CSV table of C-alpha atoms and ligand atoms in Angstrom, one decimal:
chain,number,residue,atom,x,y,z
J,10,MET,CA,1.8,25.3,-12.2
J,11,ILE,CA,-0.7,22.9,-11.1
J,12,PRO,CA,-2.9,22.8,-13.7
J,13,PRO,CA,-6.5,23.9,-13.1
J,14,VAL,CA,-8.5,21.1,-11.8
J,15,ARG,CA,-12.8,22.3,-11.4
J,16,PRO,CA,-13.5,21.8,-14.2
J,17,ARG,CA,-13.0,18.1,-14.3
J,18,LEU,CA,-14.5,17.8,-11.2
J,19,THR,CA,-18.5,16.3,-11.3
J,20,GLU,CA,-20.6,19.2,-8.7
J,21,ASP,CA,-20.4,17.2,-6.0
J,22,GLY,CA,-16.3,17.1,-6.3
J,23,THR,CA,-16.3,21.0,-6.4
J,24,ARG,CA,-18.5,21.4,-3.5
J,25,TRP,CA,-16.6,18.8,-1.6
J,26,LEU,CA,-12.7,21.1,-2.7
J,27,ASP,CA,-14.4,24.7,-2.1
J,28,ALA,CA,-15.5,23.3,1.4
J,29,ALA,CA,-12.3,22.1,1.5
J,30,GLU,CA,-10.3,24.8,1.0
J,31,ALA,CA,-12.0,27.7,3.5
J,32,LYS,CA,-11.8,25.5,6.0
J,33,VAL,CA,-8.4,24.6,5.8
J,34,LYS,CA,-7.6,28.5,5.1
J,35,ALA,CA,-10.0,28.2,8.8
J,36,ASP,CA,-7.5,26.0,9.9
J,37,PRO,CA,-4.4,24.5,8.8
J,38,GLY,CA,-4.7,21.5,10.9
J,39,ALA,CA,-7.8,20.6,8.9
J,40,VAL,CA,-5.5,19.5,5.8
J,41,LEU,CA,-4.7,16.0,7.9
J,42,ALA,CA,-8.3,14.8,7.3
J,43,LEU,CA,-8.9,16.6,4.1
J,44,PHE,CA,-5.6,15.4,3.2
J,45,PRO,CA,-6.3,11.5,2.1
J,46,ALA,CA,-9.9,11.5,1.5
J,47,ALA,CA,-8.9,13.2,-2.3
J,48,GLY,CA,-9.0,10.4,-4.1
J,49,ARG,CA,-12.2,9.0,-2.9
J,50,ALA,CA,-13.5,12.6,-3.1
J,51,CYS,CA,-12.7,14.0,-6.3
J,52,GLY,CA,-12.0,10.9,-8.4
J,53,ARG,CA,-8.5,9.6,-9.4
J,54,GLY,CA,-8.6,9.4,-12.9
J,55,PRO,CA,-6.0,11.4,-15.5
J,56,LEU,CA,-5.4,15.4,-16.3
J,57,PRO,CA,-5.2,15.0,-20.0
J,58,GLU,CA,-2.2,15.9,-22.1
J,59,THR,CA,-1.1,17.6,-18.3
J,60,GLY,CA,0.8,14.2,-17.2
J,61,TRP,CA,-0.7,14.9,-14.5
J,62,THR,CA,-4.2,13.2,-12.6
J,63,VAL,CA,-7.0,14.4,-10.6
J,64,ASP,CA,-6.1,13.2,-6.9
J,65,LEU,CA,-3.0,15.0,-7.1
J,66,ALA,CA,-3.3,18.2,-8.3
J,67,VAL,CA,-6.9,18.4,-5.7
J,68,ARG,CA,-4.3,17.3,-2.5
J,69,ALA,CA,-1.6,19.7,-4.2
J,70,THR,CA,-4.5,22.4,-4.9
J,71,LEU,CA,-5.1,21.9,-1.0
J,72,LEU,CA,-1.8,22.8,-0.2
J,73,THR,CA,-1.9,26.1,-1.9
J,74,ALA,CA,-4.7,27.5,0.3
J,75,LEU,CA,-2.9,26.4,3.5
J,76,PRO,CA,-2.5,29.5,6.0
J,77,LEU,CA,1.3,29.4,7.0
J,78,ASP,CA,4.6,29.9,6.2
J,79,GLY,CA,8.6,28.9,6.8
J,80,GLU,CA,9.2,26.1,8.7
J,81,ALA,CA,5.1,26.0,10.5
J,82,LEU,CA,4.3,25.6,6.8
J,83,GLY,CA,7.3,22.8,6.1
J,84,GLU,CA,6.9,21.2,10.0
J,85,LEU,CA,3.0,20.8,8.7
J,86,LEU,CA,4.2,19.4,5.0
J,87,PHE,CA,6.0,17.4,6.1
J,88,ASP,CA,4.0,15.7,8.8
J,89,LEU,CA,1.5,15.2,6.0
J,90,TYR,CA,3.9,14.0,3.8
J,91,THR,CA,5.6,11.0,6.6
J,92,HIS,CA,1.9,9.8,7.5
J,93,GLY,CA,0.6,9.9,3.6
J,94,ASP,CA,0.5,6.9,1.5
J,95,THR,CA,2.2,7.2,-1.5
J,96,ALA,CA,-0.3,9.0,-3.6
J,97,GLU,CA,-0.6,11.9,-1.0
J,98,ARG,CA,3.8,12.5,-0.6
J,99,LEU,CA,2.7,12.0,-4.0
J,100,GLY,CA,0.9,14.9,-3.2
J,101,VAL,CA,3.0,16.7,-0.6
J,102,LEU,CA,5.8,16.5,-3.3
J,103,ALA,CA,3.3,17.8,-6.2
J,104,GLY,CA,2.6,21.1,-3.8
J,105,LEU,CA,6.3,22.1,-3.5
J,106,ASP,CA,6.8,24.2,-6.6
J,107,ALA,CA,3.7,26.5,-6.2
J,108,LEU,CA,4.3,26.6,-2.7
J,109,ASP,CA,8.3,27.7,-3.5
J,110,GLY,CA,8.8,31.6,-3.2
J,111,ARG,CA,6.1,30.4,0.6
J,112,LEU,CA,8.3,27.5,2.2
J,113,GLY,CA,11.8,28.6,1.4
J,114,ASP,CA,14.1,26.4,2.5
J,115,ALA,CA,11.6,24.6,4.5
J,116,GLY,CA,10.4,22.0,2.6
J,117,LEU,CA,13.9,20.9,1.5
J,118,PRO,CA,13.3,17.7,4.4
J,119,ILE,CA,10.7,16.4,2.2
J,120,VAL,CA,12.9,15.8,-0.7
J,121,ARG,CA,15.5,13.9,0.6
J,122,ASP,CA,13.3,12.0,2.0
J,123,ALA,CA,11.8,11.1,-1.1
J,124,LEU,CA,15.5,10.9,-2.9
J,125,ARG,CA,16.4,7.8,0.1
J,126,THR,CA,13.3,5.9,-0.9
J,127,SER,CA,13.6,2.9,-3.2
J,128,ASP,CA,9.9,4.0,-5.3
J,129,THR,CA,11.0,5.6,-8.3
J,130,ARG,CA,7.1,7.4,-8.2
J,131,LEU,CA,8.6,9.7,-5.5
J,132,ILE,CA,11.9,9.3,-6.8
J,133,GLY,CA,10.8,10.9,-9.8
J,134,ALA,CA,8.4,14.0,-8.2
J,135,ALA,CA,11.7,15.3,-5.7
J,136,LEU,CA,12.9,16.5,-8.8
J,137,GLY,CA,10.1,19.4,-9.6
J,138,SER,CA,11.2,22.2,-9.8
J,139,TYR,CA,11.2,23.5,-5.7
J,140,GLY,CA,13.6,20.5,-4.6
J,141,ALA,CA,15.8,21.2,-8.6
J,142,ALA,CA,16.4,25.4,-8.2
J,143,ARG,CA,16.6,24.6,-3.9
J,144,LEU,CA,18.8,20.9,-3.3
J,145,PRO,CA,22.0,21.3,-2.6
J,146,ALA,CA,24.8,20.2,-5.9
J,147,GLU,CA,25.9,17.2,-4.9
J,148,ALA,CA,22.7,16.5,-3.8
J,149,TYR,CA,21.1,17.6,-6.8
J,150,ARG,CA,24.0,15.3,-8.7
J,151,GLN,CA,23.2,12.4,-7.0
J,152,ALA,CA,20.0,12.5,-7.3
J,153,VAL,CA,20.1,13.4,-10.9
J,154,LEU,CA,22.1,10.4,-11.1
J,155,LYS,CA,19.4,7.8,-9.3
J,156,CYS,CA,17.2,8.6,-11.2
J,157,VAL,CA,18.9,7.1,-14.1
J,158,PHE,CA,20.0,4.5,-11.6
J,159,THR,CA,16.7,3.2,-11.5
J,160,GLY,CA,15.3,3.9,-14.5
J,161,VAL,CA,13.4,7.4,-14.0
J,162,PRO,CA,13.2,9.3,-17.3
J,163,LEU,CA,15.2,12.8,-17.3
J,164,ASP,CA,12.1,14.4,-19.3
J,165,THR,CA,11.0,15.5,-16.3
J,166,VAL,CA,13.1,16.4,-14.2
J,167,ARG,CA,13.7,19.8,-13.4
J,168,GLY,CA,17.1,22.0,-13.4
J,169,LEU,CA,18.7,20.0,-15.7
J,170,ASP,CA,19.7,23.6,-17.9
J,171,THR,CA,21.1,25.2,-15.6
J,172,ARG,CA,22.3,22.2,-13.3
J,173,ALA,CA,23.8,19.9,-14.7
J,174,ASP,CA,27.3,20.6,-14.1
J,175,ARG,CA,31.7,18.5,-15.3
J,176,GLU,CA,30.7,16.8,-12.2
J,177,LEU,CA,27.4,16.1,-12.9
J,178,ALA,CA,28.6,14.4,-16.2
J,179,ARG,CA,31.8,13.1,-15.0
J,180,MET,CA,29.6,11.1,-12.6
J,181,MET,CA,26.6,10.1,-15.7
J,182,ALA,CA,29.9,8.9,-17.9
J,183,ASP,CA,31.4,6.7,-14.8
J,184,PHE,CA,28.3,5.2,-14.5
J,185,ALA,CA,28.5,4.1,-18.5
J,186,ARG,CA,31.9,3.3,-18.1
J,187,GLU,CA,30.4,0.2,-15.5
J,188,ARG,CA,27.4,-0.2,-17.0
J,189,ALA,CA,30.2,-0.2,-20.4
J,190,ALA,CA,32.3,-3.8,-18.4
J,191,ALA,CA,29.3,-5.2,-17.1
J,192,GLY,CA,27.3,-5.9,-20.4
J,193,ARG,CA,24.8,-4.5,-19.2
J,194,GLU,CA,23.1,-1.8,-21.9
J,195,VAL,CA,23.7,2.5,-21.0
J,196,PRO,CA,20.7,4.4,-20.5
J,197,ALA,CA,19.8,7.0,-23.2
J,198,ASP,CA,18.9,9.1,-20.2
J,199,ILE,CA,23.5,10.3,-19.8
J,200,TRP,CA,23.9,11.3,-23.1
J,201,PRO,CA,21.8,15.1,-22.8
J,202,VAL,CA,23.8,15.2,-19.7
J,203,VAL,CA,27.7,14.6,-20.8
J,204,GLU,CA,27.2,16.5,-24.1
J,205,ARG,CA,26.5,19.0,-22.5
J,206,HIS,CA,30.7,19.1,-21.7
J,207,PRO,CA,32.1,18.1,-25.2
J,208,GLU,CA,36.1,17.2,-23.5
J,209,VAL,CA,33.9,14.8,-21.1
J,210,LEU,CA,32.3,13.2,-24.7
J,211,ALA,CA,35.3,13.3,-25.7
J,212,GLU,CA,37.0,11.0,-23.0
J,213,LEU,CA,35.0,8.8,-23.2
J,214,THR,CA,34.1,7.7,-26.8
J,215,THR,CA,37.3,7.8,-27.1
J,216,GLU,CA,37.9,4.3,-24.2
J,217,LEU,CA,34.1,2.8,-26.1
J,218,PRO,CA,33.6,3.8,-29.2
J,219,SER,CA,31.0,1.1,-29.2
J,220,LEU,CA,28.8,3.3,-27.0
J,221,SER,CA,29.2,6.4,-28.9
J,222,SER,CA,27.9,5.5,-31.9
J,223,GLY,CA,24.7,4.1,-31.1
J,224,ALA,CA,23.9,7.2,-29.9
J,225,LEU,CA,24.8,10.1,-30.7
O,23,MET,CA,-8.5,-19.7,-12.0
O,24,ARG,CA,-8.2,-16.0,-11.5
O,25,ILE,CA,-7.2,-15.5,-7.1
O,26,PHE,CA,-7.6,-12.7,-3.9
O,27,ASP,CA,-5.8,-14.2,-1.2
O,28,PRO,CA,-7.5,-11.8,1.7
O,29,HIS,CA,-5.1,-12.8,4.3
O,30,ILE,CA,-1.4,-12.9,3.3
O,31,HIS,CA,1.5,-10.8,5.2
O,32,MET,CA,3.6,-10.2,2.2
O,33,THR,CA,6.1,-8.6,4.2
O,34,SER,CA,7.8,-11.7,5.4
O,35,ARG,CA,7.7,-13.1,1.3
O,36,THR,CA,10.1,-12.5,-0.9
O,37,THR,CA,9.9,-11.8,-4.6
O,38,ASP,CA,9.5,-15.2,-5.7
O,39,ASP,CA,6.7,-15.6,-4.2
O,40,TYR,CA,5.7,-12.8,-5.9
O,41,ARG,CA,6.8,-13.6,-9.3
O,42,ARG,CA,5.1,-17.5,-8.3
O,43,MET,CA,2.2,-15.9,-7.0
O,44,TYR,CA,1.5,-14.6,-9.9
O,45,ASP,CA,2.3,-17.3,-12.1
O,46,ALA,CA,-0.6,-19.7,-10.4
O,47,GLY,CA,-3.3,-16.9,-10.4
O,48,VAL,CA,-2.9,-14.2,-7.5
O,49,ARG,CA,-3.6,-10.7,-8.7
O,50,ALA,CA,-5.2,-9.0,-5.5
O,51,LEU,CA,-4.6,-9.5,-2.1
O,52,VAL,CA,-5.0,-8.2,1.8
O,53,GLU,CA,-1.9,-7.8,4.0
O,54,PRO,CA,-3.5,-7.1,7.4
O,55,ALA,CA,-1.4,-5.6,10.0
O,56,PHE,CA,-0.4,-8.7,13.0
O,57,TRP,CA,2.7,-9.4,14.1
O,58,LEU,CA,6.3,-9.5,13.2
O,59,GLY,CA,7.1,-12.2,15.2
O,60,GLN,CA,10.0,-10.4,17.4
O,61,PRO,CA,7.6,-7.8,19.5
O,62,ARG,CA,7.6,-4.5,18.7
O,63,THR,CA,7.7,-1.5,21.9
O,64,SER,CA,6.7,1.7,20.6
O,65,PRO,CA,4.3,2.8,18.3
O,66,GLY,CA,7.0,4.6,16.4
O,67,THR,CA,8.0,1.2,14.9
O,68,PHE,CA,4.2,0.8,14.4
O,69,ALA,CA,4.0,3.6,12.1
O,70,ASP,CA,6.3,2.8,10.2
O,71,TYR,CA,5.3,-1.2,9.7
O,72,PHE,CA,2.2,0.3,8.8
O,73,ASP,CA,3.6,3.3,6.5
O,74,GLY,CA,5.2,0.0,4.6
O,75,LEU,CA,2.0,-2.1,4.6
O,76,LEU,CA,0.8,1.7,2.7
O,77,GLY,CA,3.6,2.5,0.4
O,78,TRP,CA,6.5,0.4,-0.4
O,79,GLU,CA,4.5,-3.2,0.1
O,80,PRO,CA,2.2,-2.1,-2.9
O,81,TYR,CA,4.9,-1.0,-4.6
O,82,ARG,CA,6.7,-4.1,-4.7
O,83,ALA,CA,3.2,-6.3,-5.3
O,84,ALA,CA,3.1,-3.9,-8.0
O,85,GLN,CA,6.1,-4.9,-9.8
O,86,TYR,CA,4.8,-8.1,-10.3
O,87,GLY,CA,1.4,-7.4,-11.8
O,88,ILE,CA,-0.3,-7.8,-8.3
O,89,ARG,CA,-2.3,-5.4,-6.2
O,90,HIS,CA,-1.9,-5.1,-2.8
O,91,HIS,CA,-4.4,-3.6,0.3
O,92,CYS,CA,-3.9,-3.4,3.5
O,93,ALA,CA,-5.9,-4.1,6.2
O,94,ILE,CA,-4.5,-1.9,10.3
O,95,ALA,CA,-4.5,-3.0,13.2
O,96,LEU,CA,-2.8,-3.0,17.0
O,97,ASN,CA,-2.8,-6.8,17.1
O,98,PRO,CA,-3.9,-8.8,20.2
O,99,LYS,CA,-0.2,-10.9,21.5
O,100,GLU,CA,1.0,-7.1,21.4
O,101,ALA,CA,-2.5,-5.4,22.6
O,102,ASN,CA,-0.8,-7.3,26.1
O,103,ASP,CA,2.1,-5.0,26.2
O,104,PRO,CA,1.5,-0.9,27.4
O,105,ARG,CA,4.5,0.0,25.8
O,106,CYS,CA,2.3,-0.5,22.2
O,107,ARG,CA,-1.1,1.1,23.5
O,108,PRO,CA,-0.5,4.6,22.1
O,109,VAL,CA,-1.0,2.5,18.1
O,110,LEU,CA,-4.6,2.9,19.7
O,111,ASP,CA,-4.4,7.1,19.1
O,112,LEU,CA,-2.3,6.1,15.1
O,113,LEU,CA,-4.8,4.2,13.8
O,114,PRO,CA,-8.5,7.0,12.9
O,115,ARG,CA,-5.5,8.4,11.2
O,116,TYR,CA,-4.5,5.5,9.2
O,117,LEU,CA,-8.2,3.6,8.2
O,118,ALA,CA,-8.6,6.9,6.8
O,119,LYS,CA,-6.2,5.7,3.7
O,120,ASP,CA,-7.1,4.6,0.1
O,121,GLY,CA,-5.4,1.5,0.4
O,122,VAL,CA,-7.2,-0.1,3.8
O,123,VAL,CA,-9.5,-2.0,3.5
O,124,ALA,CA,-10.2,-3.3,7.2
O,125,VAL,CA,-9.6,-3.1,9.9
O,126,GLY,CA,-7.5,-6.2,11.7
O,127,GLU,CA,-6.3,-9.1,12.8
O,128,VAL,CA,-8.2,-8.5,15.8
O,129,GLY,CA,-8.7,-10.2,17.9
O,130,TYR,CA,-7.6,-12.9,21.0
O,131,ASP,CA,-4.3,-14.0,21.8
O,132,GLU,CA,-5.2,-15.6,25.2
O,133,MET,CA,-8.7,-13.8,26.1
O,134,THR,CA,-7.7,-11.0,28.7
O,135,PRO,CA,-9.4,-8.1,30.0
O,136,ALA,CA,-6.2,-6.4,27.8
O,137,GLU,CA,-6.7,-8.4,25.0
O,138,ASP,CA,-11.2,-7.0,25.4
O,139,GLU,CA,-10.6,-3.8,25.2
O,140,VAL,CA,-7.7,-3.7,22.3
O,141,PHE,CA,-11.0,-6.1,20.4
O,142,GLN,CA,-13.2,-3.5,21.2
O,143,ALA,CA,-11.8,-0.8,20.6
O,144,GLN,CA,-11.1,-1.4,16.8
O,145,LEU,CA,-14.8,-3.2,16.6
O,146,ALA,CA,-16.3,0.8,17.7
O,147,LEU,CA,-13.1,1.9,15.1
O,148,ALA,CA,-14.5,-0.4,12.3
O,149,ALA,CA,-18.4,0.7,12.9
O,150,GLU,CA,-16.6,4.8,12.5
O,151,HIS,CA,-14.7,4.5,9.0
O,152,GLY,CA,-16.9,2.0,8.3
O,153,LEU,CA,-14.6,-0.3,7.3
O,154,PRO,CA,-15.6,-4.1,7.6
O,155,VAL,CA,-12.8,-6.3,10.2
O,156,LEU,CA,-10.6,-9.7,10.7
O,157,VAL,CA,-11.0,-11.0,13.7
O,158,HIS,CA,-8.1,-13.6,13.9
O,159,THR,CA,-9.7,-16.4,16.8
O,160,PRO,CA,-6.4,-17.9,19.1
O,161,HIS,CA,-4.3,-20.6,18.0
O,162,ARG,CA,-4.9,-22.0,21.7
O,163,ASP,CA,-8.6,-22.7,23.1
O,164,LYS,CA,-9.3,-22.4,19.5
O,165,ALA,CA,-13.5,-23.4,20.0
O,166,ALA,CA,-13.8,-21.2,23.3
O,167,GLY,CA,-11.7,-18.2,21.6
O,168,THR,CA,-14.2,-18.1,18.5
O,169,ARG,CA,-17.4,-18.4,20.6
O,170,ARG,CA,-15.8,-15.2,23.2
O,171,THR,CA,-15.2,-13.1,19.5
O,172,LEU,CA,-18.6,-13.7,18.4
O,173,GLU,CA,-20.2,-12.7,21.6
O,174,VAL,CA,-17.9,-9.4,21.5
O,175,VAL,CA,-18.5,-9.0,17.6
O,176,LYS,CA,-22.8,-9.2,18.3
O,177,ASP,CA,-22.4,-7.5,21.2
O,178,SER,CA,-20.9,-4.7,19.0
O,179,GLY,CA,-23.2,-3.9,16.9
O,180,LEU,CA,-21.2,-4.2,13.5
O,181,PRO,CA,-23.2,-6.1,11.2
O,182,PRO,CA,-22.7,-9.4,11.1
O,183,GLU,CA,-22.3,-9.4,6.9
O,184,ARG,CA,-18.7,-7.4,7.7
O,185,VAL,CA,-17.2,-9.5,10.0
O,186,LEU,CA,-14.7,-11.7,8.2
O,187,VAL,CA,-13.7,-14.9,11.3
O,188,ASP,CA,-11.1,-16.2,10.0
O,189,HIS,CA,-8.0,-18.8,11.0
O,190,LEU,CA,-11.6,-21.3,11.7
O,191,ASN,CA,-11.5,-25.9,11.8
O,192,GLU,CA,-13.9,-28.1,11.9
O,193,MET,CA,-14.7,-27.1,15.8
O,194,THR,CA,-15.6,-23.5,14.6
O,195,ALA,CA,-17.2,-22.9,11.9
O,196,GLY,CA,-20.7,-24.5,12.6
O,197,MET,CA,-20.5,-21.4,15.5
O,198,VAL,CA,-19.2,-19.4,12.3
O,199,ALA,CA,-21.8,-20.5,9.9
O,200,ASP,CA,-24.1,-19.5,12.2
O,201,SER,CA,-23.0,-16.2,13.3
O,202,GLY,CA,-24.3,-14.0,9.5
O,203,CYS,CA,-20.4,-13.4,9.8
O,204,TRP,CA,-17.4,-15.0,7.4
O,205,LEU,CA,-16.6,-17.6,7.8
O,206,GLY,CA,-12.5,-17.5,6.7
O,207,PHE,CA,-9.4,-20.6,6.1
O,208,SER,CA,-5.9,-20.5,6.5
O,209,VAL,CA,-4.5,-23.2,4.2
O,210,TYR,CA,-0.8,-24.6,5.8
O,211,PRO,CA,1.4,-26.9,4.6
O,212,ASP,CA,1.0,-28.8,8.0
O,213,THR,CA,-0.4,-27.5,10.3
O,214,LYS,CA,-3.9,-25.3,11.3
O,215,MET,CA,-6.0,-26.3,7.9
O,216,ASP,CA,-4.8,-28.9,4.9
O,217,VAL,CA,-6.3,-28.6,1.1
O,218,HIS,CA,-8.4,-32.4,1.6
O,219,ARG,CA,-10.0,-31.0,5.2
O,220,MET,CA,-10.6,-27.9,3.2
O,221,ILE,CA,-12.8,-29.8,0.4
O,222,ALA,CA,-14.7,-31.4,3.0
O,223,LEU,CA,-15.8,-27.3,4.8
O,224,LEU,CA,-16.3,-26.4,1.3
O,225,ARG,CA,-18.7,-29.3,0.9
O,226,GLN,CA,-20.0,-28.9,4.0
O,227,TYR,CA,-20.9,-25.0,4.3
O,228,GLY,CA,-21.5,-24.2,0.3
O,229,THR,CA,-18.8,-21.4,-1.1
O,230,GLU,CA,-21.2,-18.8,-0.3
O,231,ARG,CA,-19.5,-17.1,3.1
O,232,ILE,CA,-16.0,-18.6,2.5
O,233,LEU,CA,-12.8,-17.0,2.5
O,234,VAL,CA,-9.9,-19.3,1.8
O,235,ASN,CA,-6.1,-17.8,2.5
O,236,SER,CA,-2.6,-18.7,2.5
O,237,ALA,CA,-1.9,-16.8,6.2
O,238,ALA,CA,1.7,-16.8,4.8
O,239,ASP,CA,3.5,-15.2,6.8
O,240,TRP,CA,7.7,-15.2,8.5
O,241,GLY,CA,6.7,-19.0,9.9
O,242,HIS,CA,6.7,-22.3,7.8
O,243,SER,CA,3.6,-21.4,5.5
O,244,ASP,CA,3.0,-21.6,1.6
O,245,PRO,CA,1.6,-18.4,-0.4
O,246,LEU,CA,0.4,-20.6,-3.3
O,247,LYS,CA,-2.0,-22.6,-0.8
O,248,THR,CA,-5.1,-20.8,-2.2
O,249,ARG,CA,-4.4,-22.2,-5.6
O,250,ALA,CA,-3.5,-26.0,-4.2
O,251,VAL,CA,-7.6,-25.5,-2.7
O,252,GLY,CA,-8.3,-23.9,-6.7
O,253,ASP,CA,-7.6,-26.8,-7.8
O,254,ALA,CA,-8.2,-29.6,-5.5
O,255,MET,CA,-11.8,-27.9,-5.7
O,256,LEU,CA,-12.0,-29.0,-9.3
O,257,ALA,CA,-10.2,-32.5,-9.3
O,258,ASP,CA,-13.4,-32.7,-6.4
O,259,GLY,CA,-15.8,-32.3,-8.2
O,260,PHE,CA,-17.2,-28.3,-8.0
O,261,THR,CA,-16.8,-26.3,-11.0
O,262,GLU,CA,-14.9,-22.8,-12.3
O,263,ALA,CA,-17.7,-21.2,-11.6
O,264,ASP,CA,-17.4,-22.9,-7.7
O,265,VAL,CA,-13.8,-21.9,-7.5
O,266,GLU,CA,-13.7,-18.4,-9.1
O,267,GLN,CA,-16.3,-17.6,-6.1
O,268,VAL,CA,-14.7,-18.8,-3.4
O,269,LEU,CA,-11.2,-17.7,-4.4
O,270,TRP,CA,-12.0,-14.0,-6.0
O,271,THR,CA,-15.9,-13.0,-6.1
O,272,ASN,CA,-16.2,-14.1,-2.1
O,273,PRO,CA,-12.4,-11.6,-1.2
O,274,VAL,CA,-13.7,-8.8,-4.0
O,275,THR,CA,-17.1,-8.3,-2.1
O,276,PHE,CA,-16.5,-8.9,1.6
O,277,TYR,CA,-13.3,-5.8,1.4
O,278,GLY,CA,-15.7,-4.1,-1.2
O,279,GLN,CA,-17.6,-3.0,1.7
O,280,SER,CA,-15.5,-1.0,2.3
O,281,GLY,CA,-16.0,0.9,-0.6
O,282,ARG,CA,-11.7,1.9,-1.2
O,283,LEU,CA,-11.3,-1.9,-3.7
O,284,ASP,CA,-9.3,-0.7,-6.3
O,285,LEU,CA,-9.0,-3.4,-8.9
O,286,ALA,CA,-8.9,-1.8,-12.7
O,287,ASP,CA,-5.7,-2.6,-14.4
O,288,ASP,CA,-4.3,1.3,-15.5
O,289,ALA,CA,-4.6,4.5,-14.6
O,290,ALA,CA,-7.6,4.7,-16.1
O,291,PRO,CA,-10.7,5.7,-15.4
O,292,ALA,CA,-12.4,3.2,-14.4
O,293,ALA,CA,-16.7,1.2,-13.6
O,294,ASP,CA,-17.2,2.7,-10.4
O,295,TYR,CA,-18.9,-0.1,-8.2
O,296,ALA,CA,-19.7,1.9,-4.6
O,297,GLY,CA,-16.5,2.9,-4.6
O,298,ASN,CA,-14.6,0.7,-5.7
O,299,THR,CA,-12.8,0.6,-8.4
O,300,ILE,CA,-13.4,-3.1,-10.7
O,301,LYS,CA,-12.9,-3.0,-13.7
O,302,ARG,CA,-12.0,-6.6,-14.7
O,303,GLY,CA,-13.1,-7.6,-11.5
O,304,VAL,CA,-16.1,-9.1,-11.3
O,305,ALA,CA,-18.6,-7.1,-9.7
O,306,PRO,CA,-20.9,-8.8,-7.0
V,411,ZN,ZN1,-1.9,-13.2,9.8
């Protein structure tokens, strides 16, 4: 889930990450000082073809070294997240998927906080496989709707295969009606969700025939 | 004209300001932590404020094509409230962040013993974290306050080139020039410093160690004053290079001492200058 980052690091970067992992294994609290320094120590360039950056992968990798699980892990991650700048917050969110088995639901407060922000990077990152699998249905639907509303592309959002239910399709269709009534563009991202539920789709396209033509 | 406003409080400004600043040539800025007009009463509200300076505000700025960095500190006015003193304990964690390019605003408001203590403690933190310092000078009794500021800075052992002494005027510029610190001028609509006096000061002290800022905040102020100074410099016979030095290169040089300035155009790997990422910016 976390792309291998070591091949992209310089010698100094590799040494830093090795030492940081060892420190965190010996003393989880050490992560508080190491986490903000990851970008300066290892770089911030892109990891080609992954959509990740070096600092993001280094931070997520560092979290997997934490010798904790359950509530204790959740609390430390929340502390890192809540006192983190945006890059650090993204690092915590990126680490959740790999930690799912050890965390249980203890990482959900982080996902919920990210979804409450207005920063589209955080909103998108909250819907990795961890958030997508563990958010209750109502919260998941609201999160997907918020993505469409704020312009976060749904192709990075996980869980739509299994969780895009009729109610979410209904919410998307209503959103399309609202936009159409306001004379504004309807985001293309609503269609894959609406199309999963032919009766919702049929109702919407009968009502607003002009919408369907371009989109289908 | 490319502008770096080295001191502006964007938290108090609107998106219209961001748009107008971009149109005027502002591409980068530093927002120092300061007083919000309404006193705060607990460290928690400072933590939220600092988080905003590192999260939401850079995000807002980026939507308008402007790079946002910040300086973090307990300001002198609130240093006098014992309930705010635990903010000092929060600082080490914030001073480790990538977006923090200085300690500031520190300095004096009324020159109380509490302000002395907090000022000195924060100069020590700056030395520890390898950060430059933005020092506010008091509105009242400014000459005495500036003199005392320079003594405290000298005693701290920080190299003067790592210190920017701000809100200067004709009374205080000379002593700061003699100290080796950087000279900061806040150009306001009515008070502190105006564009024409600013031109005279640039003529007198040269462009090498002067930074000009708008210090725009929640009070009567104007985020386009940096541009106004640039225009007035050109009208007065300064060269484009002089304007570039005062409005771009000097702030880049001063805050670049942190090694954390990131002025690259995009996320692609960029030229690294002493830890700073300055692709389109001028490596001084
Ligand atoms: Zn200020």
